[in-house]
Each structure stands twice: as C-alpha cells, then as structure tokens.
Short mmCIF file of C-alpha atoms in Angstrom, two decimals:
data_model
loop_
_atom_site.label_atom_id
_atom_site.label_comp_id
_atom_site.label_asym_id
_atom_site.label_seq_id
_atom_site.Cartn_x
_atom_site.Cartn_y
_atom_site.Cartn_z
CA UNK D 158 -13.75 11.23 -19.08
CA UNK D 159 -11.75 11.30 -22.58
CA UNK D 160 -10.61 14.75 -23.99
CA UNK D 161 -12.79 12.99 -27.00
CA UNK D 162 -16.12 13.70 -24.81
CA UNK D 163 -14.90 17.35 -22.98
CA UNK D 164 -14.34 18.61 -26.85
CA UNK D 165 -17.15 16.78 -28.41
CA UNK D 166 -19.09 18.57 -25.93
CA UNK D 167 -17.76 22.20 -26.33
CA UNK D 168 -18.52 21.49 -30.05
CA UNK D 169 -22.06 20.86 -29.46
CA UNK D 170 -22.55 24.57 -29.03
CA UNK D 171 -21.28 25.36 -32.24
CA UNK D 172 -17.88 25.41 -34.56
CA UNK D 173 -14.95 26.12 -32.84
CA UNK D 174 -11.27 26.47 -33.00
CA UNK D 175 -8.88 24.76 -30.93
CA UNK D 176 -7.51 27.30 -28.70
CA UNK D 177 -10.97 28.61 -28.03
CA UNK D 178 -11.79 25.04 -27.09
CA UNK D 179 -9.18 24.90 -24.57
CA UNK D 180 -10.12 27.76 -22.82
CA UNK D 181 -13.44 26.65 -22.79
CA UNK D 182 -13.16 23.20 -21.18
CA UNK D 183 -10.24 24.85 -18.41
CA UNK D 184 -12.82 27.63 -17.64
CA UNK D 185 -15.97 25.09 -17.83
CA UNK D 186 -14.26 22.82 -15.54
CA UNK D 187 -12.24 25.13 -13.17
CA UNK D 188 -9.10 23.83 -14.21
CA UNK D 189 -9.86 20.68 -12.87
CA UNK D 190 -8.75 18.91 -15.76
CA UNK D 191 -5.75 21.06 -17.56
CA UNK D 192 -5.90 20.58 -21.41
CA UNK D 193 -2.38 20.70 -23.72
CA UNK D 194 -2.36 22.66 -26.80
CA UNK D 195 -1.16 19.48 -27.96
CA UNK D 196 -3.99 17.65 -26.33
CA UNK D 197 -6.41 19.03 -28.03
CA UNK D 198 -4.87 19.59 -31.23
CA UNK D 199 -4.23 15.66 -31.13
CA UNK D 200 -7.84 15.20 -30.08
CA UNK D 201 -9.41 17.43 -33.23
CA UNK D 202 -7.13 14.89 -35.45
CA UNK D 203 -8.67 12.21 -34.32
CA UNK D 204 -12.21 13.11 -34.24
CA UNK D 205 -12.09 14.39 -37.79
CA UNK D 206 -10.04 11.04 -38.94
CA UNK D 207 -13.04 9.13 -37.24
CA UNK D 208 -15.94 11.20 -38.79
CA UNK D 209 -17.36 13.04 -35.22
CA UNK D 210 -15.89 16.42 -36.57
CA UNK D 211 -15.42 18.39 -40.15
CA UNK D 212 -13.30 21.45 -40.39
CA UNK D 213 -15.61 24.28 -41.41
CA UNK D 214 -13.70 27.42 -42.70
CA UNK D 215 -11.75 29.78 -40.78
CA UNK D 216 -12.37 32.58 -38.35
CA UNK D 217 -11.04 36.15 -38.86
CA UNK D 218 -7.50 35.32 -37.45
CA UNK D 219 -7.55 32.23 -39.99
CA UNK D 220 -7.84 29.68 -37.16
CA UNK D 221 -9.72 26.17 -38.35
CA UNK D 222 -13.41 25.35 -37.11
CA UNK D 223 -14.00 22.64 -36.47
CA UNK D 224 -17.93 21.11 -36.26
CA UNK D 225 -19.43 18.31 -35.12
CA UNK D 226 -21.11 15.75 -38.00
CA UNK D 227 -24.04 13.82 -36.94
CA UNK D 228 -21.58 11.17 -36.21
CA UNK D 229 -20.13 13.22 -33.48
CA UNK D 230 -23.54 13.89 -32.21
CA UNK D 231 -24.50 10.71 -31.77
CA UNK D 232 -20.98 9.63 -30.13
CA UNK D 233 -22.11 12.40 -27.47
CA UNK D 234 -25.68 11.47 -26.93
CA UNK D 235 -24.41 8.24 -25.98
CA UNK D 236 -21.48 8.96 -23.86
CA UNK D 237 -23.97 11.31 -21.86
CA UNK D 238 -26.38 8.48 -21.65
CA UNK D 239 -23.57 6.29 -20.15
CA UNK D 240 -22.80 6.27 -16.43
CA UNK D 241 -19.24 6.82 -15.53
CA UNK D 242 -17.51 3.01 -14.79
CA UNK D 243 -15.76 3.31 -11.41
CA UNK D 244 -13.89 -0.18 -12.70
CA UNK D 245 -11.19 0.04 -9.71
CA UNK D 246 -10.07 1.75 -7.30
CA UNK D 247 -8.04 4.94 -8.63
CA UNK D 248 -4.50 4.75 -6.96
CA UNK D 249 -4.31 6.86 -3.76
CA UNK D 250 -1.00 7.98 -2.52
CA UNK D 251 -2.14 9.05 0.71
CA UNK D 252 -4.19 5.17 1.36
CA UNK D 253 -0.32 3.75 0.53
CA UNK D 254 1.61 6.19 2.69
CA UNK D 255 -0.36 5.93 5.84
CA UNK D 256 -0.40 1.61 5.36
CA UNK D 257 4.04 2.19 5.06
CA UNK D 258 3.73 4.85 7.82
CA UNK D 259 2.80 2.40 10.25
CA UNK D 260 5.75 0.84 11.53
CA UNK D 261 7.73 3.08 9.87
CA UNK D 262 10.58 3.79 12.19
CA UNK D 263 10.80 7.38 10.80
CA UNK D 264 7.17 8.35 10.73
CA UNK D 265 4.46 8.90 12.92
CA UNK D 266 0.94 7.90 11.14
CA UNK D 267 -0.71 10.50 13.14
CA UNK D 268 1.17 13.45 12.21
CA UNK D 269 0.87 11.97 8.87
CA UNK D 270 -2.63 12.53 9.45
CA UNK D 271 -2.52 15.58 10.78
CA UNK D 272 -0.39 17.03 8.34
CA UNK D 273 -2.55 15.56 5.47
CA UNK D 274 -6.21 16.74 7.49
CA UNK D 275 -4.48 20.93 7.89
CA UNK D 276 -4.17 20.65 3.95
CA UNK D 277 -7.05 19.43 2.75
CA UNK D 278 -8.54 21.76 5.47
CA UNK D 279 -7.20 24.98 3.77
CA UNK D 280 -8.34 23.53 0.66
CA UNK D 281 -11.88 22.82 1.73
CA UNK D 282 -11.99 26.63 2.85
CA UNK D 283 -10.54 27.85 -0.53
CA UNK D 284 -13.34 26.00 -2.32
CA UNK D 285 -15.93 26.95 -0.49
CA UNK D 286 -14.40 30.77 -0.87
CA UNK D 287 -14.60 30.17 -4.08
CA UNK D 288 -17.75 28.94 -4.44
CA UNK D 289 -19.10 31.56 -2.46
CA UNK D 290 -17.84 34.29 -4.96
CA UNK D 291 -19.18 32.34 -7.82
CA UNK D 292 -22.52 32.29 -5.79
CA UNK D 293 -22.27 36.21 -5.12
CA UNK D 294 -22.25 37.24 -8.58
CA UNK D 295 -24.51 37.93 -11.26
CA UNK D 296 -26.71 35.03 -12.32
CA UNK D 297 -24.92 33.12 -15.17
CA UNK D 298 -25.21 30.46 -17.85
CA UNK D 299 -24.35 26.95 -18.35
CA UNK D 300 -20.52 28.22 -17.62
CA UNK D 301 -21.88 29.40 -13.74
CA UNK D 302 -23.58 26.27 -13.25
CA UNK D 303 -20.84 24.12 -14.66
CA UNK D 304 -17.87 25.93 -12.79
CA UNK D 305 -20.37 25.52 -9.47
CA UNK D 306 -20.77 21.87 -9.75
CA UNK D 307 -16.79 21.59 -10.14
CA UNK D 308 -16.03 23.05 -6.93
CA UNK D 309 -19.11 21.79 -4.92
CA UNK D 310 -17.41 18.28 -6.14
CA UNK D 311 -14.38 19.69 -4.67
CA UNK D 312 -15.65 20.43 -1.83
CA UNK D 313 -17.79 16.99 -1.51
CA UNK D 314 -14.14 15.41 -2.05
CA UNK D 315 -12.39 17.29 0.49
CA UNK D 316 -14.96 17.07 3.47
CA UNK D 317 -15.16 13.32 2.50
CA UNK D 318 -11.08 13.28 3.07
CA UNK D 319 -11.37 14.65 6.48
CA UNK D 320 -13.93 12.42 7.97
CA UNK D 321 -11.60 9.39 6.30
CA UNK D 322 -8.55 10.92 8.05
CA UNK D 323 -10.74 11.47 11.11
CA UNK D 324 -11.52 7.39 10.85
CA UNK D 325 -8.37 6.86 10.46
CA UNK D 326 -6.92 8.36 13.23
CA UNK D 327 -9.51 7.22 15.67
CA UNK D 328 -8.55 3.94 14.18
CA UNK D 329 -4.93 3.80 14.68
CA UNK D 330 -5.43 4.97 18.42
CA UNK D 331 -7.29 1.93 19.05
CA UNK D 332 -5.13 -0.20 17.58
CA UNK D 333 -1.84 1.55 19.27
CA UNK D 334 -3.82 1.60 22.59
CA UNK D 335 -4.68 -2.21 22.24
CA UNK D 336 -1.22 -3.61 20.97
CA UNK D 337 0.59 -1.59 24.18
CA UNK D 338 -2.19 -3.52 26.41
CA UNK D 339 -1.09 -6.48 25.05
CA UNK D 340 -4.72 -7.55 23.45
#
C-alpha cells in the first residue's frame, strides 16, 4: 500500500488537513503503518501536483484542506478494485537467521526457535487483549471495524508464525536425529 492510497482514502470522507490525516490513518490502522509529518506532507504535494487533490480553504487554526478532485476519486476506485500483488517474497530476517543458525558454531537453531516462538507468543496474547477490549466496547464505526481487522491480521500473522516455528523445529529434530544416525 502507498501513503498515495491510505490518504486518498481518508480524503474520501471529506477535506482534510494534514495533521488530521495522520492521525487518522495511525488510529485507522493501529499504528501498523506509522506516517511522518513529512510523509504526508510530501504525499499532499504530490497528489495536488498530479490532479487527485485541490486545496480547499482553511480551517479555524488556518491549516490547508485539502479535497479530493474526481481525478483522485477515480485513482481510488481503482486501487480498491485492484488486488494487492504479492510479487516476491518480502525479506524475512527470522527465515535468514535460522538457515545461518544451523551450523553456526555459536548458536543453537532451537533456542533460536524458542526464543523467537516466547515472543511472538506474548505478542499473540497482547493482540488478542487488545482485540478483546476493542470488542468490549461500545459499538463503533468504520474506525471500530477498521482498527478490528488490523489486529485480527495481527493476530492471523502471529498464530501463523508459531505453527511455522513449530514446523520448523520438528523439522530440524529430524534432521539432527538422522545426520547423528548416520542416514
């Protein structure tokens, strides 16, 4: 996802200003994808150089508003209509420090994995803390639902961590346990 998209979308509720679109997208998304000042204020630049916003006055403090054109609108239809590429394989440090771990004279790949499994562990229980509080309140709007479907990905992510770890502990017992047998 592009900043582009996140503010485009905040926009589609009506004018804005920049700071109040920041705070929107961090509390829309749970923080799961921090925003800059600079970020966005680079961001508005371009989408009013490229016609998908106008500036549209000023709020009481004297802030700019910013609006989408019909330009921007369509720009969002379509990136809403378009599934999200998953082109390659994002880099994962922990798939690249188990591989060096084994044979590693100073590491054990099962501690590694250990260590790794009682993180994402405490993790998995904050999100689903926190998803029960969101759950236990009042019913809310699009920012309820939004900041829900944030952390049950979070929580999706981190259970599907700890049944790879599980896999690959299982696997590097069998491997350990065949190479000593001499197989």
């Amino acid at each position: 996802m592009s900043t582009r998209h996140g503010l485009l979308a905040l926009l589609a509720r009506g004018p804005r200003h920049g700071s109040r679109l920041r705070a929107e997208f961090e509390a829309r998304t749970g923080g799961a994808w921090p925003l800059g000042v600079g970020q966005v204020r680079t961001a508005l630049a371009r989408l009013e150089r490229d016609g998908a916003v106008v500036q549209e006055g000023v709020d009481e403090a004297g802030h700019a508003l910013y609006a989408l054109t019909e330009a921007g609108r369509a720009e969002l239809r379509a990136w809403f209509a378009r599934p999200v590429e998953r082109a390659g394989p994002p880099r994962d440090e922990l798939a690249v420090k188990l591989a060096l771990a084994v044979g590693a004279p100073c590491a054990d790949v099962q501690e590694v994995v250990e260590a790794q499994r009682r993180h994402v562990t405490q993790a998995l229980h904050e999100h689903v803390r926190q998803r029960a509080e969101v759950l236990s309140g009042a019913p809310g709007g699009p920012d309820r639902i939004a900041r829900l479907l944030v952390l049950e990905q979070r929580i999706c992510d981190a259970e599907a961590e700890v049944r790879r770890l599980d896999h690959c502990e299982a696997r590097v017992l069998r491997l350990t346990r065949a190479a000593e047998a001499g197989e």
